[in-house]
Amino acid sequence: ILLSICIPSYNTDCSELLNILQKQIAQLEEIVEVLVCDDFSTEYVRKNQEACQRNGFLFFENQNNIGRVETRKKLVSRVRSKWVLFVDADMIPKRDDFISQYLNFVTADREFTLVGGCCYPKKIKPFNLRLRYGRNREQMSAEKRQLNPYNSILFGNVLIKKELFSEVFDDFKDNAYGEDIYLSSSLKSLNKDVVHLSNETYHMGLENNREFVKKIQKSGEMYARLDSNSTLDLSHIKLVRTYSLLKRYMLHNLIKFSLVITNPLLKTVLITFGGPLLFVDLMRLYYFLKTK
């Protein structure tokens, strides 16, 4: 088996993704396996299981909710190839040769981690914060992503060697939102090469504004925990650089105090109007400072 595609799933219908992957695999000479691990969902479990059975994929379930990182580890423990392609359950490949694009690199067996990137469907959702954030901050050409290779690593579409994944995540016990941050910082600290491809997946799962605001809070806290507790190189992260600058000029407490007052307003405006993105940055900074 040349390539293992791993899909962690939680309350997401991934049957369309599975059907598309099977169509592409059927046109390949190489053997590619697909594994889906459901993290104790309450919805779509049977539908995803049936789609796996129909397409000849492996499906298994967690007996309780263990979170994304532990689910990824479980998937990796069962793969039969050296290379793992992680695709999130709410992603749909943009290209008809999505898998073969990665296989070109797998057969060369280089020590790269490959990032395909993500894009967003042409929906009109005027007040959706997740869509606005994704289009402005995540949807970038491969050339642009490659300029700062560690800044645009999203676990929703990434190819990594099995042993490198295990090296990075073996000791990782933090199950909060933000494993992308940990992966990018670990790869930078280990001085591993990251190559960005133009092999995007459409990000279909757009949570509502309230849910996304909770994720902003969790990511701010995660950045702070990583900055405090680890030996990772976080110098590529704008939030960490901003904090260093504020601390150097002894402004961090003043900014924190002003954000304590304004945070309820930031939150209300983001939930109601889905912007502006500056408020996302300020809110993330607030939770970073608070956790620090």
Short mmCIF file of N, CA, C and O in Angstrom, two decimals, residues 177-224:
data_model
loop_
_atom_site.label_atom_id
_atom_site.label_comp_id
_atom_site.label_asym_id
_atom_site.label_seq_id
_atom_site.Cartn_x
_atom_site.Cartn_y
_atom_site.Cartn_z
N TYR A 177 -8.85 22.74 20.97
CA TYR A 177 -8.78 23.13 19.55
C TYR A 177 -7.40 23.71 19.24
O TYR A 177 -6.87 24.49 20.01
N GLY A 178 -6.79 23.32 18.14
CA GLY A 178 -5.54 23.97 17.74
C GLY A 178 -4.38 23.05 17.41
O GLY A 178 -3.23 23.43 17.55
N GLU A 179 -4.67 21.82 16.98
CA GLU A 179 -3.56 20.91 16.65
C GLU A 179 -2.79 21.37 15.41
O GLU A 179 -1.63 21.01 15.23
N ASP A 180 -3.44 22.19 14.56
CA ASP A 180 -2.73 22.77 13.40
C ASP A 180 -1.53 23.60 13.87
O ASP A 180 -0.45 23.56 13.29
N ILE A 181 -1.78 24.38 14.92
CA ILE A 181 -0.75 25.26 15.49
C ILE A 181 0.43 24.43 15.99
O ILE A 181 1.59 24.74 15.74
N TYR A 182 0.09 23.34 16.69
CA TYR A 182 1.12 22.48 17.25
C TYR A 182 1.93 21.80 16.15
O TYR A 182 3.16 21.73 16.21
N LEU A 183 1.24 21.34 15.12
CA LEU A 183 1.93 20.68 13.99
C LEU A 183 2.89 21.64 13.31
O LEU A 183 4.07 21.31 13.10
N SER A 184 2.42 22.84 12.98
CA SER A 184 3.26 23.80 12.26
C SER A 184 4.48 24.20 13.10
O SER A 184 5.61 24.27 12.60
N SER A 185 4.26 24.42 14.40
CA SER A 185 5.37 24.83 15.28
C SER A 185 6.37 23.70 15.47
O SER A 185 7.58 23.93 15.54
N SER A 186 5.88 22.46 15.54
CA SER A 186 6.77 21.30 15.68
C SER A 186 7.63 21.10 14.44
O SER A 186 8.83 20.86 14.53
N LEU A 187 7.00 21.22 13.27
CA LEU A 187 7.75 21.05 12.02
C LEU A 187 8.82 22.11 11.89
O LEU A 187 9.93 21.84 11.42
N LYS A 188 8.50 23.34 12.32
CA LYS A 188 9.49 24.43 12.26
C LYS A 188 10.64 24.14 13.24
O LYS A 188 11.81 24.29 12.92
N SER A 189 10.27 23.73 14.46
CA SER A 189 11.30 23.44 15.48
C SER A 189 12.20 22.28 15.07
O SER A 189 13.39 22.28 15.36
N LEU A 190 11.63 21.29 14.39
CA LEU A 190 12.42 20.13 13.94
C LEU A 190 13.12 20.40 12.61
O LEU A 190 13.84 19.55 12.09
N ASN A 191 12.89 21.60 12.07
CA ASN A 191 13.50 22.02 10.80
C ASN A 191 13.14 21.07 9.65
O ASN A 191 13.99 20.71 8.83
N LYS A 192 11.88 20.70 9.60
CA LYS A 192 11.39 19.80 8.54
C LYS A 192 10.88 20.63 7.36
O LYS A 192 10.25 21.67 7.55
N ASP A 193 11.12 20.14 6.16
CA ASP A 193 10.68 20.85 4.95
C ASP A 193 9.17 20.72 4.76
O ASP A 193 8.61 19.62 4.89
N VAL A 194 8.55 21.84 4.43
CA VAL A 194 7.12 21.86 4.13
C VAL A 194 6.95 22.39 2.71
O VAL A 194 7.49 23.44 2.36
N VAL A 195 6.22 21.63 1.89
CA VAL A 195 5.98 22.05 0.50
C VAL A 195 4.48 22.25 0.31
O VAL A 195 3.67 21.39 0.68
N HIS A 196 4.12 23.40 -0.24
CA HIS A 196 2.71 23.72 -0.49
C HIS A 196 2.36 23.44 -1.95
O HIS A 196 3.07 23.85 -2.86
N LEU A 197 1.28 22.71 -2.12
CA LEU A 197 0.80 22.35 -3.46
C LEU A 197 -0.49 23.10 -3.78
O LEU A 197 -1.22 23.49 -2.87
N SER A 198 -0.78 23.20 -5.06
CA SER A 198 -2.08 23.71 -5.48
C SER A 198 -3.00 22.50 -5.65
O SER A 198 -3.27 22.05 -6.76
N ASN A 199 -3.42 21.95 -4.52
CA ASN A 199 -4.25 20.74 -4.52
C ASN A 199 -5.31 20.86 -3.43
O ASN A 199 -5.40 20.05 -2.51
N GLU A 200 -6.11 21.92 -3.58
CA GLU A 200 -7.01 22.33 -2.50
C GLU A 200 -8.21 21.39 -2.30
O GLU A 200 -8.60 20.66 -3.20
N THR A 201 -8.75 21.49 -1.09
CA THR A 201 -10.05 20.88 -0.80
C THR A 201 -11.01 22.02 -0.44
O THR A 201 -10.62 22.98 0.22
N TYR A 202 -12.25 21.88 -0.88
CA TYR A 202 -13.29 22.83 -0.48
C TYR A 202 -13.68 22.55 0.97
O TYR A 202 -13.98 21.41 1.32
N HIS A 203 -13.65 23.59 1.78
CA HIS A 203 -14.09 23.44 3.17
C HIS A 203 -15.60 23.70 3.22
O HIS A 203 -16.05 24.83 3.07
N MET A 204 -16.36 22.63 3.40
CA MET A 204 -17.83 22.73 3.33
C MET A 204 -18.48 23.01 4.68
O MET A 204 -19.55 23.59 4.75
N GLY A 205 -17.83 22.59 5.76
CA GLY A 205 -18.46 22.70 7.09
C GLY A 205 -18.25 24.07 7.70
O GLY A 205 -17.23 24.33 8.31
N LEU A 206 -19.22 24.94 7.53
CA LEU A 206 -19.11 26.30 8.06
C LEU A 206 -19.96 26.42 9.32
O LEU A 206 -21.19 26.50 9.24
N GLU A 207 -19.29 26.42 10.49
CA GLU A 207 -20.06 26.54 11.72
C GLU A 207 -20.65 27.94 11.85
O GLU A 207 -20.22 28.88 11.19
N ASN A 208 -21.63 28.07 12.72
CA ASN A 208 -22.24 29.39 12.92
C ASN A 208 -21.31 30.31 13.69
O ASN A 208 -20.28 29.88 14.24
N ASN A 209 -21.65 31.58 13.73
CA ASN A 209 -20.76 32.59 14.32
C ASN A 209 -20.46 32.31 15.79
O ASN A 209 -19.32 32.46 16.23
N ARG A 210 -21.46 31.88 16.53
CA ARG A 210 -21.26 31.61 17.96
C ARG A 210 -20.23 30.48 18.17
O ARG A 210 -19.35 30.58 19.02
N GLU A 211 -20.36 29.43 17.36
CA GLU A 211 -19.43 28.30 17.46
C GLU A 211 -18.01 28.73 17.07
O GLU A 211 -17.03 28.32 17.70
N PHE A 212 -17.90 29.53 16.03
CA PHE A 212 -16.57 29.94 15.58
C PHE A 212 -15.90 30.87 16.58
O PHE A 212 -14.69 30.82 16.78
N VAL A 213 -16.70 31.72 17.23
CA VAL A 213 -16.16 32.61 18.27
C VAL A 213 -15.57 31.77 19.41
O VAL A 213 -14.52 32.10 19.97
N LYS A 214 -16.23 30.64 19.74
CA LYS A 214 -15.69 29.74 20.77
C LYS A 214 -14.33 29.18 20.34
O LYS A 214 -13.41 29.03 21.15
N LYS A 215 -14.20 28.88 19.03
CA LYS A 215 -12.93 28.36 18.53
C LYS A 215 -11.83 29.42 18.57
O LYS A 215 -10.67 29.10 18.81
N ILE A 216 -12.20 30.67 18.33
CA ILE A 216 -11.22 31.77 18.42
C ILE A 216 -10.68 31.84 19.85
O ILE A 216 -9.47 31.96 20.07
N GLN A 217 -11.59 31.73 20.80
CA GLN A 217 -11.19 31.74 22.22
C GLN A 217 -10.23 30.59 22.51
O GLN A 217 -9.15 30.79 23.09
N LYS A 218 -10.59 29.38 22.06
CA LYS A 218 -9.76 28.20 22.34
C LYS A 218 -8.39 28.30 21.67
O LYS A 218 -7.40 27.86 22.23
N SER A 219 -8.34 28.88 20.46
CA SER A 219 -7.04 28.98 19.78
C SER A 219 -6.13 29.98 20.49
O SER A 219 -4.93 29.75 20.62
N GLY A 220 -6.70 31.08 21.00
CA GLY A 220 -5.91 32.05 21.79
C GLY A 220 -5.31 31.40 23.02
O GLY A 220 -4.14 31.60 23.34
N GLU A 221 -6.13 30.57 23.69
CA GLU A 221 -5.66 29.87 24.89
C GLU A 221 -4.58 28.85 24.53
O GLU A 221 -3.60 28.69 25.26
N MET A 222 -4.77 28.17 23.41
CA MET A 222 -3.80 27.15 22.97
C MET A 222 -2.44 27.78 22.65
O MET A 222 -1.39 27.26 23.06
N TYR A 223 -2.45 28.90 21.93
CA TYR A 223 -1.20 29.62 21.63
C TYR A 223 -0.47 29.95 22.92
O TYR A 223 0.75 29.78 23.03
N ALA A 224 -1.21 30.43 23.91
CA ALA A 224 -0.60 30.83 25.19
C ALA A 224 0.00 29.63 25.91
O ALA A 224 1.11 29.71 26.45
#
